[in-house]
C-alpha positions as a printed Julia matrix, in Angstrom:
309×3 Matrix{Float64}:
  -92.84   18.48  -111.03
  -92.12   21.2   -108.02
  -94.23   23.4   -106.17
  -92.88   26.77  -104.6
  -93.67   26.75  -101.01
  -94.76   29.75   -98.37
  -91.34   30.34   -97.43
  -90.16   30.01  -100.88
  -88.54   26.26  -100.9
  -88.96   24.55  -103.91
  -90.8    20.95  -102.86
  -90.18   18.07  -105.65
  -92.93   15.6   -105.63
  -92.03   12.05  -107.34
  -93.53   11.36  -110.49
  -96.56    8.97  -110.46
  -95.75    4.88  -110.4
  -96.79    2.45  -112.63
  -97.63    0.34  -109.51
 -100.4     3.04  -108.34
 -103.96    1.53  -108.11
 -102.68   -2.41  -108.31
 -104.18   -4.62  -105.64
 -101.82   -6.7   -103.81
 -102.3   -10.14  -105.84
 -101.67   -7.79  -108.64
  -98.35   -6.79  -107.71
  -97.51  -10.12  -106.43
  -98.15  -11.78  -109.94
  -96.3    -8.46  -111.54
  -93.22   -8.96  -109.53
  -93.53  -12.77  -109.29
  -93.79  -13.14  -105.59
  -95.75  -15.83  -104.0
  -97.32  -16.61  -100.69
  -94.75  -18.14   -98.44
  -95.6   -21.29   -96.78
  -98.75  -21.44   -99.46
 -101.15  -24.66  -100.05
  -99.65  -26.72  -102.95
 -102.42  -28.56  -105.08
 -103.71  -31.75  -103.75
 -101.54  -33.76  -106.57
  -98.56  -31.98  -105.45
  -98.95  -32.36  -102.04
  -98.86  -36.29  -102.32
  -96.05  -36.01  -104.56
  -94.17  -34.08  -101.67
  -95.67  -36.29   -99.2
  -93.64  -39.24  -101.27
  -90.55  -37.49  -101.37
  -90.63  -37.41   -97.54
  -91.25  -40.87   -96.84
  -87.6   -41.38   -95.64
  -88.34  -38.95   -93.11
  -91.39  -40.25   -92.25
  -89.87  -43.66   -91.5
  -87.12  -42.22   -89.9
  -88.99  -40.02   -87.75
  -91.53  -42.77   -86.7
  -88.7   -44.8    -85.69
  -86.94  -42.3    -83.62
  -89.78  -41.45   -81.62
  -90.59  -45.17   -81.06
  -87.21  -45.55   -79.48
  -87.02  -42.35   -77.79
  -90.63  -43.17   -75.99
  -89.34  -45.45   -73.0
  -85.64  -44.38   -73.37
  -86.0   -42.97   -69.82
  -87.23  -46.29   -68.43
  -85.03  -49.21   -67.14
  -86.68  -51.88   -68.86
  -87.14  -49.74   -72.03
  -88.83  -51.01   -75.47
  -90.21  -53.78   -73.1
  -92.75  -51.4    -71.99
  -94.08  -51.38   -75.65
  -95.55  -54.89   -75.02
  -96.0   -54.63   -70.94
  -98.31  -51.62   -71.22
 -101.34  -53.18   -73.03
 -100.58  -56.38   -71.62
 -101.13  -55.21   -67.92
 -104.09  -53.4    -69.12
 -105.27  -56.53   -70.51
 -104.55  -58.41   -67.24
 -106.62  -55.29   -64.99
 -109.69  -55.47   -67.59
 -109.64  -59.47   -66.97
 -109.65  -58.96   -63.2
 -112.16  -56.39   -62.96
 -114.78  -57.31   -66.06
 -113.65  -61.2    -66.64
 -113.89  -62.23   -63.14
 -115.75  -59.7    -61.16
 -118.46  -58.31   -63.52
 -118.61  -61.64   -65.57
 -118.62  -59.96   -68.88
 -117.2   -62.99   -70.37
 -120.83  -64.41   -70.25
 -121.42  -66.84   -73.41
 -117.14  -67.24   -73.84
 -115.51  -70.12   -73.0
 -112.36  -68.97   -70.98
 -109.9   -70.59   -73.73
 -111.38  -67.93   -76.0
 -111.85  -65.06   -73.67
 -108.4   -64.18   -72.71
 -107.06  -63.99   -75.93
 -110.6   -62.37   -76.86
 -109.47  -60.0    -74.42
 -106.12  -59.41   -74.96
 -106.32  -59.13   -78.45
 -109.32  -56.5    -78.06
 -107.26  -54.28   -75.83
 -104.07  -54.5    -78.02
 -105.88  -53.54   -81.39
 -108.2   -51.0    -79.83
 -104.78  -49.07   -78.24
 -103.41  -48.95   -81.52
 -106.58  -46.96   -82.58
 -106.46  -44.85   -79.22
 -102.72  -44.25   -79.46
 -102.73  -42.99   -82.98
 -105.51  -40.49   -82.02
 -103.91  -39.04   -79.28
 -100.7   -38.89   -80.77
 -102.44  -36.94   -83.75
 -104.19  -34.59   -81.57
 -100.66  -33.6    -80.29
  -99.0   -33.82   -83.93
  -98.81  -30.12   -85.01
  -99.61  -28.32   -81.49
  -96.22  -30.4    -79.65
  -93.87  -30.02   -82.76
  -94.6   -26.34   -83.18
  -90.64  -25.93   -82.94
  -90.08  -28.02   -85.89
  -93.06  -26.82   -87.71
  -92.2   -23.15   -87.66
  -88.17  -23.91   -88.42
  -88.82  -26.21   -91.51
  -90.64  -26.61   -94.97
  -92.27  -29.7    -95.21
  -95.66  -31.18   -95.8
  -97.11  -30.8    -92.4
  -99.06  -34.17   -93.1
  -95.94  -35.97   -92.57
  -96.24  -35.58   -88.87
  -99.63  -37.15   -88.27
  -98.72  -39.98   -90.63
  -95.67  -40.76   -88.85
  -96.92  -40.94   -85.55
  -99.91  -43.39   -87.06
  -96.83  -45.34   -88.73
  -94.9   -45.4    -85.07
  -98.05  -46.81   -83.41
  -98.32  -49.59   -85.97
  -94.84  -50.37   -85.18
  -95.26  -50.6    -81.34
  -98.7   -53.09   -82.36
  -96.12  -55.3    -84.5
  -93.76  -55.58   -81.41
  -97.23  -56.42   -79.23
  -98.05  -59.17   -82.23
  -95.6   -61.41   -80.42
  -97.05  -61.51   -76.96
 -100.53  -61.62   -78.7
  -99.57  -64.56   -80.7
  -97.86  -66.22   -77.57
 -101.35  -65.59   -76.04
 -103.21  -67.28   -78.79
 -100.86  -70.32   -78.65
 -101.11  -70.55   -75.06
 -105.03  -70.94   -75.11
 -105.35  -73.33   -77.46
 -105.14  -71.4    -81.36
 -102.33  -72.65   -83.25
 -101.48  -70.69   -86.44
 -103.41  -71.58   -89.84
 -104.2   -69.69   -92.96
 -106.74  -67.42   -91.37
 -104.05  -65.65   -89.55
 -102.91  -64.17   -92.83
 -106.57  -62.25   -92.35
 -104.41  -59.99   -89.96
 -102.08  -58.62   -92.88
 -105.28  -56.89   -94.59
 -107.25  -56.33   -91.38
 -104.2   -53.89   -89.68
 -103.85  -52.5    -93.18
 -107.35  -51.3    -93.84
 -107.26  -50.4    -89.78
 -103.66  -48.31   -90.13
 -105.59  -46.5    -93.06
 -108.48  -45.5    -90.85
 -105.96  -44.48   -88.03
 -104.13  -42.4    -90.0
 -107.03  -40.42   -91.37
 -108.58  -40.03   -88.01
 -104.91  -38.86   -86.68
 -104.96  -36.02   -89.54
 -108.21  -34.97   -88.43
 -107.34  -34.35   -84.68
 -103.96  -32.97   -85.5
 -105.77  -29.93   -87.58
 -108.63  -29.62   -84.66
 -105.7   -30.08   -82.06
 -103.58  -27.39   -83.8
 -106.35  -24.53   -82.78
 -107.44  -26.16   -79.66
 -105.03  -27.45   -77.67
 -107.23  -28.45   -74.85
 -108.77  -31.0    -77.22
 -105.82  -33.19   -75.39
 -107.47  -33.08   -72.25
 -110.87  -33.87   -73.45
 -109.97  -37.16   -75.65
 -108.88  -39.43   -72.97
 -112.94  -39.59   -71.99
 -113.85  -39.78   -75.55
 -111.71  -42.84   -76.02
 -112.81  -44.46   -72.87
 -116.08  -44.4    -73.9
 -115.27  -45.82   -77.3
 -113.58  -48.06   -75.6
 -116.64  -49.4    -73.66
 -118.81  -49.17   -76.6
 -116.6   -51.39   -79.08
 -116.76  -54.64   -77.2
 -113.31  -54.84   -76.08
 -114.34  -56.54   -72.85
 -117.3   -58.34   -73.57
 -119.05  -59.79   -76.89
 -121.45  -57.25   -78.03
 -124.36  -59.79   -79.32
 -124.22  -61.67   -76.41
 -124.17  -58.97   -73.69
 -127.16  -57.24   -75.85
 -129.0   -60.26   -76.88
 -132.06  -58.65   -74.78
 -131.68  -55.57   -76.27
 -133.46  -53.84   -79.7
 -131.51  -55.49   -82.62
 -130.31  -52.06   -83.7
 -128.16  -51.1    -80.88
 -125.96  -54.15   -81.03
 -126.1   -53.63   -85.05
 -124.53  -49.91   -84.59
 -121.92  -51.08   -81.75
 -121.01  -53.96   -84.29
 -120.69  -51.82   -86.91
 -118.58  -48.93   -85.4
 -115.03  -49.3    -86.81
 -113.01  -50.05   -83.6
 -115.18  -53.18   -83.19
 -115.2   -54.17   -86.77
 -111.12  -54.15   -86.78
 -110.98  -56.05   -83.65
 -113.11  -58.61   -84.67
 -111.49  -59.64   -87.63
 -108.43  -59.89   -86.0
 -109.76  -61.89   -83.3
 -111.97  -64.14   -86.09
 -107.81  -64.86   -87.84
 -106.03  -65.56   -84.55
 -108.44  -67.4    -82.33
 -110.01  -70.94   -83.13
 -113.08  -70.44   -80.94
 -114.05  -67.18   -82.41
 -116.17  -68.32   -85.54
 -117.63  -66.01   -88.32
 -120.93  -66.06   -86.29
 -119.54  -63.47   -84.21
 -118.73  -61.3    -87.22
 -121.59  -58.98   -88.7
 -122.6   -59.12   -92.09
 -120.42  -57.63   -95.02
 -117.65  -57.04   -92.47
 -115.02  -56.68   -94.88
 -116.55  -54.24   -97.15
 -117.64  -52.36   -93.77
 -114.0   -52.42   -93.14
 -113.06  -51.09   -96.29
 -115.68  -48.2    -96.39
 -114.18  -46.93   -93.01
 -110.81  -47.19   -93.8
 -111.28  -45.54   -97.17
 -113.69  -42.75   -96.13
 -111.47  -41.75   -93.45
 -108.42  -41.97   -95.01
 -109.58  -39.39   -97.99
 -111.59  -37.36   -95.72
 -108.93  -36.68   -92.93
 -105.92  -36.01   -95.67
 -108.03  -33.66   -97.5
 -109.42  -32.07   -94.28
 -106.26  -31.42   -93.11
 -104.74  -30.48   -96.55
 -107.13  -27.88   -96.39
 -105.29  -26.03   -93.6
 -102.15  -26.88   -94.59
 -100.87  -22.87   -94.54
 -102.13  -22.17   -91.32
 -100.11  -24.46   -89.07
  -97.72  -23.14   -87.13
  -99.1   -19.47   -87.23
 -100.73  -17.44   -84.82
């Protein structure tokens, strides 16, 4: 079609396109286009993660090796750091403040060391999760992979670090009269459930931290409060025996306290079942499944937004 302008020139207009009036979604469907970095379905996402399992394991091992590569003592700090924390807590809380009330000396030291090591496992997983996306934006923006690989890898790194620390924990238990027995096998399912719980929590914190980097500055205060409320340095039933019973129940059923108490029960001879809340294994399983599933789905929901903006 052509029209004559006032100057006598001829202007040619293009014929109507078959794409006119189509929405962006219809255009994409017509030409077979897809959104870059689109979130896959949940089942497909799990399949992709399983396909990256070797990367997740290798990445966690590399991060663990590099963590103390600049220190002269190297990997010994993996054990020395929580052990020094336990020593400080023993001096302050055990000797000065007397929080070992009702707990014999030969029980209190492994009780305290176990609490510090096991709680540090959760604490480190949460702190690593907060920075999992925001601290690895170069990797997230450069490569296409399921982003959940990062917080899962960091949680696995903390599990590996705890396993190194278990050598010291076992030595402390034996030094104070708790010798290997069948109950020590309880440590395996207890730490497995805690790992699932930690991973779900790390996934939640990774999504929150990806949009709010300042969360990394707030979390140390939150984790410190959680530690004091979980009975790391004292027995909750003993210290709160004069308080309303519901307060002790709330603190004992918080997940950090549950996983600590299960490992204490497994390793320490003088820490019997009377120190555990009722239905402790059921509570440990519920916390692990709840946080594991909710955390995974919550993180997956924002998959296509990580590394953008």
